[in-house]
mmCIF file of C-alpha atoms in Angstrom:
data_model
loop_
_atom_site.group_PDB
_atom_site.id
_atom_site.type_symbol
_atom_site.label_atom_id
_atom_site.label_comp_id
_atom_site.label_asym_id
_atom_site.label_seq_id
_atom_site.Cartn_x
_atom_site.Cartn_y
_atom_site.Cartn_z
ATOM 1 C CA MET A 23 106.496 94.056 62.213
ATOM 2 C CA GLY A 24 102.993 94.474 60.488
ATOM 3 C CA LEU A 25 103.190 98.226 60.604
ATOM 4 C CA ALA A 26 106.520 98.371 58.796
ATOM 5 C CA LEU A 27 105.134 95.979 56.075
ATOM 6 C CA SER A 28 102.058 98.226 55.674
ATOM 7 C CA HIS A 29 104.007 101.547 55.582
ATOM 8 C CA GLY A 30 106.315 100.075 52.860
ATOM 9 C CA ALA A 31 103.446 98.764 50.691
ATOM 10 C CA LEU A 32 103.869 100.817 47.576
ATOM 11 C CA ALA A 33 101.698 98.827 45.626
ATOM 12 C CA GLN A 34 98.500 99.899 47.669
ATOM 13 C CA ASP A 35 96.459 102.429 45.892
ATOM 14 C CA THR A 36 95.701 104.389 49.033
ATOM 15 C CA VAL A 37 97.886 106.249 51.600
ATOM 16 C CA LYS A 38 96.422 106.943 54.982
ATOM 17 C CA ILE A 39 96.957 110.415 56.864
ATOM 18 C CA GLY A 40 95.487 110.643 60.309
ATOM 19 C CA SER A 41 93.864 113.386 61.976
ATOM 20 C CA VAL A 42 92.645 114.003 65.647
ATOM 21 C CA LEU A 43 90.930 117.174 66.095
ATOM 22 C CA SER A 44 88.504 119.200 68.507
ATOM 23 C CA VAL A 45 85.603 119.500 66.015
ATOM 24 C CA THR A 46 83.073 119.657 68.940
ATOM 25 C CA GLY A 47 83.465 120.782 72.431
ATOM 26 C CA PRO A 48 84.841 124.142 73.698
ATOM 27 C CA SER A 49 87.635 124.181 71.131
ATOM 28 C CA SER A 50 85.394 123.622 68.228
ATOM 29 C CA PHE A 51 85.788 127.067 66.695
ATOM 30 C CA LEU A 52 89.660 125.885 66.189
ATOM 31 C CA GLY A 53 88.633 122.026 65.327
ATOM 32 C CA GLU A 54 85.664 122.540 62.940
ATOM 33 C CA PRO A 55 87.583 124.607 60.254
ATOM 34 C CA GLU A 56 90.560 122.505 60.659
ATOM 35 C CA ASP A 57 88.080 119.535 59.881
ATOM 36 C CA LYS A 58 86.495 121.148 56.906
ATOM 37 C CA THR A 59 89.883 122.335 55.485
ATOM 38 C CA LEU A 60 91.387 118.812 55.620
ATOM 39 C CA LYS A 61 88.561 117.251 53.973
ATOM 40 C CA LEU A 62 88.066 120.043 51.467
ATOM 41 C CA TYR A 63 91.789 119.699 50.200
ATOM 42 C CA VAL A 64 91.925 115.957 50.415
ATOM 43 C CA ASP A 65 89.003 115.947 47.963
ATOM 44 C CA LYS A 66 90.609 118.125 45.707
ATOM 45 C CA ILE A 67 93.943 116.342 45.841
ATOM 46 C CA ASN A 68 92.292 113.000 45.322
ATOM 47 C CA ALA A 69 90.304 114.513 42.435
ATOM 48 C CA ALA A 70 93.539 115.807 40.727
ATOM 49 C CA GLY A 71 94.886 112.102 40.921
ATOM 50 C CA GLY A 72 96.411 112.219 44.493
ATOM 51 C CA ILE A 73 100.031 111.503 45.373
ATOM 52 C CA ALA A 74 102.087 109.824 42.666
ATOM 53 C CA GLY A 75 98.825 108.358 41.716
ATOM 54 C CA LYS A 76 97.885 107.171 45.097
ATOM 55 C CA LYS A 77 94.708 108.501 46.667
ATOM 56 C CA ILE A 78 94.817 109.837 50.157
ATOM 57 C CA GLU A 79 92.690 108.149 52.821
ATOM 58 C CA LEU A 80 92.054 110.343 55.436
ATOM 59 C CA VAL A 81 91.256 109.111 58.911
ATOM 60 C CA ILE A 82 89.428 111.725 61.280
ATOM 61 C CA TYR A 83 88.651 111.567 65.121
ATOM 62 C CA ASP A 84 87.196 113.945 67.096
ATOM 63 C CA ASP A 85 88.374 114.330 70.457
ATOM 64 C CA GLY A 86 85.818 117.061 71.810
ATOM 65 C CA GLY A 87 88.777 118.783 73.253
ATOM 66 C CA ASP A 88 89.531 116.187 75.615
ATOM 67 C CA ALA A 89 93.498 115.132 75.821
ATOM 68 C CA ASN A 90 92.637 111.830 77.279
ATOM 69 C CA LYS A 91 90.529 110.944 74.261
ATOM 70 C CA ALA A 92 93.227 112.484 71.881
ATOM 71 C CA ARG A 93 95.769 109.896 73.198
ATOM 72 C CA THR A 94 93.404 106.768 72.674
ATOM 73 C CA PHE A 95 92.539 108.166 69.078
ATOM 74 C CA ALA A 96 96.306 108.418 68.489
ATOM 75 C CA THR A 97 97.036 105.084 69.407
ATOM 76 C CA ARG A 98 94.135 104.019 67.277
ATOM 77 C CA LEU A 99 95.415 105.687 64.230
ATOM 78 C CA ILE A 100 99.006 103.992 64.881
ATOM 79 C CA GLU A 101 97.532 100.404 65.742
ATOM 80 C CA ASP A 102 94.470 100.089 63.952
ATOM 81 C CA ASP A 103 94.561 102.413 60.936
ATOM 82 C CA GLU A 104 98.244 102.338 60.315
ATOM 83 C CA VAL A 105 98.499 105.899 59.183
ATOM 84 C CA ILE A 106 102.010 106.988 57.693
ATOM 85 C CA ALA A 107 101.312 110.765 58.811
ATOM 86 C CA MET A 108 99.442 112.667 61.066
ATOM 87 C CA VAL A 109 98.047 116.319 60.643
ATOM 88 C CA GLY A 110 95.958 117.518 63.737
ATOM 89 C CA GLY A 111 96.076 118.200 67.468
ATOM 90 C CA THR A 112 93.825 121.351 67.823
ATOM 91 C CA THR A 113 94.998 122.196 71.082
ATOM 92 C CA THR A 114 98.061 122.345 72.970
ATOM 93 C CA GLY A 115 96.717 120.135 75.732
ATOM 94 C CA SER A 116 95.707 117.641 73.152
ATOM 95 C CA THR A 117 98.818 117.650 71.227
ATOM 96 C CA MET A 118 101.036 117.172 74.303
ATOM 97 C CA ALA A 119 99.088 114.120 75.392
ATOM 98 C CA MET A 120 99.496 112.538 71.736
ATOM 99 C CA ILE A 121 103.364 113.469 71.261
ATOM 100 C CA PRO A 122 104.648 110.370 72.951
ATOM 101 C CA VAL A 123 102.459 108.128 70.768
ATOM 102 C CA PHE A 124 103.692 109.287 67.363
ATOM 103 C CA GLU A 125 107.360 109.759 68.829
ATOM 104 C CA ASP A 126 107.250 106.103 69.687
ATOM 105 C CA ALA A 127 105.784 104.919 66.814
ATOM 106 C CA LYS A 128 108.158 106.904 64.564
ATOM 107 C CA VAL A 129 105.492 108.477 62.566
ATOM 108 C CA PRO A 130 105.543 112.266 61.504
ATOM 109 C CA PHE A 131 102.855 114.352 63.464
ATOM 110 C CA ILE A 132 102.203 118.019 62.148
ATOM 111 C CA SER A 133 100.368 119.783 65.080
ATOM 112 C CA LEU A 134 98.103 122.659 64.688
ATOM 113 C CA ALA A 135 98.457 124.076 68.068
ATOM 114 C CA GLY A 136 100.061 127.260 69.301
ATOM 115 C CA ALA A 137 102.286 126.690 72.274
ATOM 116 C CA ILE A 138 105.852 126.616 71.862
ATOM 117 C CA GLU A 139 106.288 123.310 73.908
ATOM 118 C CA VAL A 140 105.179 121.487 70.843
ATOM 119 C CA ILE A 141 108.325 122.026 69.137
ATOM 120 C CA ASP A 142 110.492 123.383 71.925
ATOM 121 C CA PRO A 143 112.678 120.962 72.644
ATOM 122 C CA VAL A 144 112.704 119.723 69.250
ATOM 123 C CA ARG A 145 111.364 116.076 69.035
ATOM 124 C CA LYS A 146 112.397 114.158 65.916
ATOM 125 C CA PHE A 147 108.953 113.276 64.600
ATOM 126 C CA VAL A 148 106.880 116.438 65.722
ATOM 127 C CA PHE A 149 106.397 119.679 63.805
ATOM 128 C CA LYS A 150 103.654 122.396 63.847
ATOM 129 C CA THR A 151 102.398 125.115 61.774
ATOM 130 C CA PRO A 152 100.963 127.922 63.688
ATOM 131 C CA HIS A 153 103.109 130.754 65.174
ATOM 132 C CA THR A 154 104.227 130.139 68.861
ATOM 133 C CA ASP A 155 102.925 132.027 71.961
ATOM 134 C CA LYS A 156 106.464 133.149 72.502
ATOM 135 C CA MET A 157 106.233 134.907 69.013
ATOM 136 C CA ALA A 158 102.770 136.352 70.052
ATOM 137 C CA CYS A 159 104.400 137.677 73.071
ATOM 138 C CA GLU A 160 107.397 139.267 70.897
ATOM 139 C CA LYS A 161 105.174 140.735 68.284
ATOM 140 C CA ILE A 162 102.864 142.423 70.955
ATOM 141 C CA PHE A 163 105.865 143.895 73.126
ATOM 142 C CA GLU A 164 107.572 145.056 69.594
ATOM 143 C CA ASP A 165 104.274 147.034 69.036
ATOM 144 C CA LEU A 166 104.111 148.397 72.411
ATOM 145 C CA LYS A 167 107.940 149.558 72.561
ATOM 146 C CA LYS A 168 106.848 151.462 69.161
ATOM 147 C CA ARG A 169 104.307 153.016 71.019
ATOM 148 C CA ASN A 170 106.419 153.944 74.048
ATOM 149 C CA LEU A 171 104.313 151.649 76.451
ATOM 150 C CA THR A 172 106.326 149.863 78.602
ATOM 151 C CA LYS A 173 104.055 149.173 81.870
ATOM 152 C CA ILE A 174 101.465 146.441 81.371
ATOM 153 C CA GLY A 175 98.926 144.459 83.040
ATOM 154 C CA MET A 176 98.330 140.792 82.225
ATOM 155 C CA ILE A 177 95.170 138.797 82.442
ATOM 156 C CA SER A 178 95.580 135.216 81.045
ATOM 157 C CA GLY A 179 93.554 131.758 80.781
ATOM 158 C CA THR A 180 94.568 128.894 82.798
ATOM 159 C CA ASP A 181 94.239 126.543 79.846
ATOM 160 C CA GLY A 182 97.332 124.951 77.999
ATOM 161 C CA PHE A 183 97.816 127.851 75.675
ATOM 162 C CA GLY A 184 96.981 130.607 78.064
ATOM 163 C CA ALA A 185 99.184 129.316 80.672
ATOM 164 C CA SER A 186 102.101 128.669 78.160
ATOM 165 C CA MET A 187 101.968 132.221 76.669
ATOM 166 C CA ARG A 188 101.496 133.959 80.000
ATOM 167 C CA ALA A 189 105.009 132.047 80.788
ATOM 168 C CA GLN A 190 106.548 132.986 77.646
ATOM 169 C CA CYS A 191 105.536 136.739 77.933
ATOM 170 C CA VAL A 192 107.097 136.906 81.542
ATOM 171 C CA LYS A 193 110.320 135.579 80.273
ATOM 172 C CA VAL A 194 110.814 137.606 77.142
ATOM 173 C CA ALA A 195 109.188 140.906 78.699
ATOM 174 C CA PRO A 196 112.627 141.866 79.943
ATOM 175 C CA ASN A 197 114.082 142.077 76.491
ATOM 176 C CA TYR A 198 111.602 144.522 75.214
ATOM 177 C CA GLY A 199 112.014 146.839 78.475
ATOM 178 C CA MET A 200 108.338 145.595 79.586
ATOM 179 C CA GLN A 201 107.072 145.857 83.126
ATOM 180 C CA ILE A 202 104.436 143.628 84.311
ATOM 181 C CA LEU A 203 102.814 145.393 87.040
ATOM 182 C CA ILE A 204 100.122 143.203 87.602
ATOM 183 C CA ASP A 205 99.436 139.300 86.481
ATOM 184 C CA GLU A 206 95.801 137.918 86.764
ATOM 185 C CA ASN A 207 94.248 134.984 85.296
ATOM 186 C CA TYR A 208 90.986 133.212 85.008
ATOM 187 C CA GLY A 209 89.496 129.596 84.535
ATOM 188 C CA PRO A 210 88.429 128.067 81.205
ATOM 189 C CA ARG A 211 84.806 128.148 82.813
ATOM 190 C CA ASP A 212 84.793 131.597 84.328
ATOM 191 C CA SER A 213 81.833 133.887 82.686
ATOM 192 C CA ASP A 214 82.969 136.955 84.255
ATOM 193 C CA MET A 215 86.414 138.651 84.754
ATOM 194 C CA THR A 216 85.318 141.951 86.140
ATOM 195 C CA ALA A 217 87.040 141.290 89.511
ATOM 196 C CA GLN A 218 90.467 140.562 87.864
ATOM 197 C CA LEU A 219 89.925 143.650 85.699
ATOM 198 C CA THR A 220 88.884 146.033 88.169
ATOM 199 C CA LYS A 221 92.349 145.057 90.058
ATOM 200 C CA ILE A 222 94.086 146.011 86.807
ATOM 201 C CA LYS A 223 92.180 149.244 86.261
ATOM 202 C CA ASN A 224 93.164 150.097 90.031
ATOM 203 C CA THR A 225 96.717 149.515 89.474
ATOM 204 C CA ALA A 226 98.602 152.664 88.912
ATOM 205 C CA GLY A 227 100.953 153.093 85.859
ATOM 206 C CA VAL A 228 99.109 150.270 83.898
ATOM 207 C CA GLN A 229 99.904 151.730 80.072
ATOM 208 C CA ALA A 230 98.366 148.649 78.185
ATOM 209 C CA VAL A 231 96.755 145.194 79.027
ATOM 210 C CA VAL A 232 97.589 141.857 77.524
ATOM 211 C CA ASN A 233 95.380 138.740 77.318
ATOM 212 C CA PRO A 234 96.840 135.424 76.533
ATOM 213 C CA GLY A 235 93.829 132.997 76.089
ATOM 214 C CA PHE A 236 91.916 131.404 73.539
ATOM 215 C CA GLY A 237 88.169 129.959 73.142
ATOM 216 C CA GLN A 238 85.434 131.966 74.978
ATOM 217 C CA GLY A 239 87.460 133.688 77.517
ATOM 218 C CA PRO A 240 89.218 136.507 75.675
ATOM 219 C CA ALA A 241 85.788 137.553 74.262
ATOM 220 C CA ILE A 242 84.493 137.889 77.963
ATOM 221 C CA VAL A 243 87.506 139.916 79.146
ATOM 222 C CA THR A 244 86.883 142.005 75.862
ATOM 223 C CA ARG A 245 83.324 142.969 76.942
ATOM 224 C CA ASN A 246 84.168 143.336 80.864
ATOM 225 C CA TYR A 247 87.106 145.605 79.731
ATOM 226 C CA ALA A 248 84.636 147.959 77.769
ATOM 227 C CA GLN A 249 81.777 147.580 80.724
ATOM 228 C CA LEU A 250 84.563 148.942 82.783
ATOM 229 C CA GLY A 251 85.075 151.754 80.932
ATOM 230 C CA MET A 252 88.952 150.746 80.001
ATOM 231 C CA THR A 253 89.105 151.403 76.542
ATOM 232 C CA SER A 254 91.322 154.381 76.622
ATOM 233 C CA ILE A 255 93.888 151.747 77.572
ATOM 234 C CA PRO A 256 95.783 149.724 74.589
ATOM 235 C CA PHE A 257 94.314 146.076 74.721
ATOM 236 C CA TYR A 258 96.282 143.182 73.150
ATOM 237 C CA GLN A 259 94.706 139.670 72.470
ATOM 238 C CA SER A 260 96.936 136.928 70.972
ATOM 239 C CA HIS A 261 96.419 134.896 67.808
ATOM 240 C CA GLY A 262 94.427 132.576 69.918
ATOM 241 C CA VAL A 263 91.321 134.429 68.764
ATOM 242 C CA ALA A 264 92.264 135.048 65.208
ATOM 243 C CA SER A 265 88.595 134.183 64.104
ATOM 244 C CA LYS A 266 85.409 136.179 63.094
ATOM 245 C CA SER A 267 83.651 134.187 66.085
ATOM 246 C CA PHE A 268 85.992 136.399 68.532
ATOM 247 C CA ILE A 269 84.754 139.538 66.901
ATOM 248 C CA ASP A 270 81.057 138.267 66.838
ATOM 249 C CA LEU A 271 81.510 137.210 70.774
ATOM 250 C CA ALA A 272 83.137 140.260 71.919
ATOM 251 C CA GLY A 273 80.603 142.543 69.847
ATOM 252 C CA PRO A 274 81.488 146.380 69.694
ATOM 253 C CA ALA A 275 83.758 145.772 72.670
ATOM 254 C CA ALA A 276 86.468 144.387 69.953
ATOM 255 C CA GLU A 277 86.776 147.617 68.563
ATOM 256 C CA GLY A 278 90.358 148.877 68.480
ATOM 257 C CA VAL A 279 91.834 145.402 70.109
ATOM 258 C CA ARG A 280 95.064 144.830 68.544
ATOM 259 C CA LEU A 281 96.580 141.148 67.983
ATOM 260 C CA PRO A 282 99.122 139.671 66.078
ATOM 261 C CA ALA A 283 97.858 136.991 63.365
ATOM 262 C CA ALA A 284 98.425 135.272 60.100
ATOM 263 C CA ALA A 285 98.173 137.385 56.806
ATOM 264 C CA LEU A 286 95.186 135.281 56.006
ATOM 265 C CA LEU A 287 92.807 137.573 57.674
ATOM 266 C CA VAL A 288 93.940 140.413 55.679
ATOM 267 C CA GLY A 289 94.486 138.774 52.402
ATOM 268 C CA ASP A 290 92.153 141.197 50.668
ATOM 269 C CA LYS A 291 94.196 144.109 52.063
ATOM 270 C CA LEU A 292 97.807 142.798 51.094
ATOM 271 C CA PRO A 293 99.956 144.535 48.139
ATOM 272 C CA GLU A 294 99.993 142.537 45.136
ATOM 273 C CA SER A 295 103.713 142.051 45.950
ATOM 274 C CA ASP A 296 103.304 140.303 48.898
ATOM 275 C CA PRO A 297 104.560 136.501 48.402
ATOM 276 C CA GLN A 298 101.340 135.177 50.363
ATOM 277 C CA LYS A 299 98.704 137.103 48.575
ATOM 278 C CA LYS A 300 98.156 134.474 45.929
ATOM 279 C CA VAL A 301 97.956 131.545 48.575
ATOM 280 C CA VAL A 302 95.875 133.078 51.238
ATOM 281 C CA THR A 303 93.191 134.652 48.698
ATOM 282 C CA GLU A 304 92.902 131.158 46.862
ATOM 283 C CA TYR A 305 92.629 129.440 50.232
ATOM 284 C CA ARG A 306 89.905 132.239 51.062
ATOM 285 C CA GLN A 307 87.890 131.779 48.263
ATOM 286 C CA ALA A 308 87.926 127.939 48.153
ATOM 287 C CA TYR A 309 87.219 127.596 51.948
ATOM 288 C CA GLU A 310 84.413 130.270 51.967
ATOM 289 C CA GLY A 311 82.894 128.933 48.885
ATOM 290 C CA ALA A 312 82.668 125.322 49.754
ATOM 291 C CA THR A 313 81.705 126.171 53.631
ATOM 292 C CA LYS A 314 79.558 129.475 53.170
ATOM 293 C CA GLN A 315 81.544 130.608 56.401
ATOM 294 C CA PRO A 316 84.355 133.188 57.091
ATOM 295 C CA VAL A 317 88.042 131.790 57.067
ATOM 296 C CA SER A 318 89.745 131.605 59.968
ATOM 297 C CA THR A 319 93.658 131.082 60.484
ATOM 298 C CA PHE A 320 92.935 128.000 62.529
ATOM 299 C CA GLY A 321 91.567 126.398 59.142
ATOM 300 C CA GLY A 322 94.605 127.781 57.519
ATOM 301 C CA HIS A 323 96.952 126.050 59.869
ATOM 302 C CA ALA A 324 95.450 122.902 58.744
ATOM 303 C CA TYR A 325 96.068 123.800 55.034
ATOM 304 C CA ASP A 326 99.636 124.522 55.919
ATOM 305 C CA GLY A 327 99.998 121.233 57.478
ATOM 306 C CA LEU A 328 98.726 119.256 55.025
ATOM 307 C CA PHE A 329 100.528 120.944 51.992
ATOM 308 C CA ILE A 330 103.883 120.585 54.059
ATOM 309 C CA LEU A 331 103.241 116.925 54.398
ATOM 310 C CA VAL A 332 101.923 116.216 50.655
ATOM 311 C CA GLU A 333 105.004 118.274 49.413
ATOM 312 C CA ALA A 334 107.273 116.216 51.588
ATOM 313 C CA MET A 335 105.442 112.982 50.212
ATOM 314 C CA LYS A 336 106.456 113.764 46.720
ATOM 315 C CA ARG A 337 109.923 114.724 47.337
ATOM 316 C CA ALA A 338 110.504 111.503 49.504
ATOM 317 C CA ASN A 339 108.718 109.485 46.681
ATOM 318 C CA SER A 340 107.696 107.110 49.642
ATOM 319 C CA THR A 341 105.143 106.087 51.811
ATOM 320 C CA ASP A 342 107.879 105.368 54.564
ATOM 321 C CA PRO A 343 107.292 107.482 57.484
ATOM 322 C CA GLN A 344 110.904 107.937 58.139
ATOM 323 C CA LYS A 345 111.777 109.377 54.765
ATOM 324 C CA ILE A 346 108.682 111.683 54.966
ATOM 325 C CA ARG A 347 109.758 112.922 58.414
ATOM 326 C CA ASP A 348 113.131 113.678 56.718
ATOM 327 C CA GLU A 349 111.769 115.671 53.878
ATOM 328 C CA ILE A 350 109.227 117.655 56.149
ATOM 329 C CA GLU A 351 112.275 118.935 57.899
ATOM 330 C CA LYS A 352 114.054 119.951 54.928
ATOM 331 C CA THR A 353 110.898 122.205 53.805
ATOM 332 C CA LYS A 354 112.254 125.582 52.573
ATOM 333 C CA GLY A 355 110.205 128.536 51.098
ATOM 334 C CA PHE A 356 107.125 126.772 51.466
ATOM 335 C CA VAL A 357 104.615 129.865 51.126
ATOM 336 C CA GLY A 358 101.570 128.906 53.344
ATOM 337 C CA THR A 359 98.601 130.855 54.937
ATOM 338 C CA GLY A 360 100.608 131.399 58.107
ATOM 339 C CA GLY A 361 103.932 132.597 56.604
ATOM 340 C CA ILE A 362 106.932 131.523 54.664
ATOM 341 C CA VAL A 363 108.161 128.265 56.206
ATOM 342 C CA ASN A 364 112.105 127.386 56.344
ATOM 343 C CA MET A 365 112.355 124.252 58.561
ATOM 344 C CA SER A 366 115.642 122.807 59.820
ATOM 345 C CA ALA A 367 116.928 120.253 62.271
ATOM 346 C CA THR A 368 116.597 122.601 64.941
ATOM 347 C CA ASP A 369 113.477 124.633 64.015
ATOM 348 C CA HIS A 370 110.251 122.239 63.451
ATOM 349 C CA LEU A 371 108.131 125.232 62.931
ATOM 350 C CA GLY A 372 110.150 127.488 60.430
ATOM 351 C CA LEU A 373 108.384 130.787 60.617
ATOM 352 C CA ASP A 374 109.952 134.009 61.880
ATOM 353 C CA LEU A 375 108.262 137.342 63.487
ATOM 354 C CA SER A 376 107.850 138.636 59.641
ATOM 355 C CA ALA A 377 105.224 135.859 59.320
ATOM 356 C CA PHE A 378 102.961 137.739 62.042
ATOM 357 C CA ARG A 379 101.011 140.936 60.966
ATOM 358 C CA MET A 380 99.880 143.329 63.629
ATOM 359 C CA LEU A 381 96.034 143.749 62.951
ATOM 360 C CA GLU A 382 93.743 146.163 64.889
ATOM 361 C CA ILE A 383 90.090 145.757 64.889
ATOM 362 C CA LYS A 384 88.081 148.410 63.372
ATOM 363 C CA GLY A 385 84.160 148.292 62.313
ATOM 364 C CA GLY A 386 83.842 144.640 63.050
ATOM 365 C CA ASP A 387 86.898 143.703 60.519
ATOM 366 C CA TRP A 388 90.486 143.283 60.644
ATOM 367 C CA ASN A 389 92.872 145.930 59.641
ATOM 368 C CA LEU A 390 96.639 145.925 59.074
ATOM 369 C CA VAL A 391 98.290 148.376 61.752
ATOM 370 C CA ALA A 392 100.469 150.491 59.749
ATOM 371 C CA SER A 393 104.166 150.225 60.509
ATOM 372 C CA GLY A 394 104.970 153.067 63.124
ATOM 373 C CA SER A 395 101.382 153.872 64.032
#
């Protein structure tokens, strides 16, 4: 019963929120901006007086991209740190490993991972902020359809996100009249994908190529794509590479690549009337000012997760995890970096396809694709 007592102990001056992130290791380009964002905004919230007079104590563990470590840290957050909520879970693999811990403890867990399996099927205490891989497939196929391109090749990473997105693309392809003519993959440690891309290049009729994946893989695929002289075939990445580090790693080969991503990357190019403009502009200025690094959508997911939680805690006016969970689920009209969030008992993400913008990399920067082009 110790947990229940400490959870309800309103007299305490601090409230503990937990986080397990991949700050180091192969997914550090995701986890590092998440870590910096959470620390930056918890400091801001505390400087402004906290939540209902309580300061947030943020407890962060670095799983280094290891799902087994993530699960161990999740257990520590519950049993030793006695957190009332968790914002974290950088990757799909680490998130899926931690879900049972938070579900069993009945503590809300807002994940920062991409795959749809995090919230489908709906689990009572699990939510997430990034757009799903299924939505990425749908946004890409929507764009391909507009361009009258229906015969595609796919090359996917075998990591949790890459494999999940590949499966989702295969599933929704018929809804958009897409034919997948060839379906290749690569491992997370592969350093050359020329063989797989050569097969795609030699497959008659391929009109476009889609690369579900995250980490270094998609940058290598993009470079190999250019080396093989395939750039006349439209090439799509996913929101799994929506950070400047992808453009830097891929170099000039990234030119012309399209991908669905959050408005955050093109905040300066949004019209003044866009409801997200203020939020994404302010987050970008705060993050870049504090870290001297370019903003990424991954840090944005952490911003959204933290503030969805903070708003829910204010509405609940309680540190009871069950009451906080109920209020997270009632989130409506929350304007975040990823879109406008409307959650429900059957939707623990709360974003629709309009939250995704189709971007094209031009001159080493993100650009909004004009509708119809």
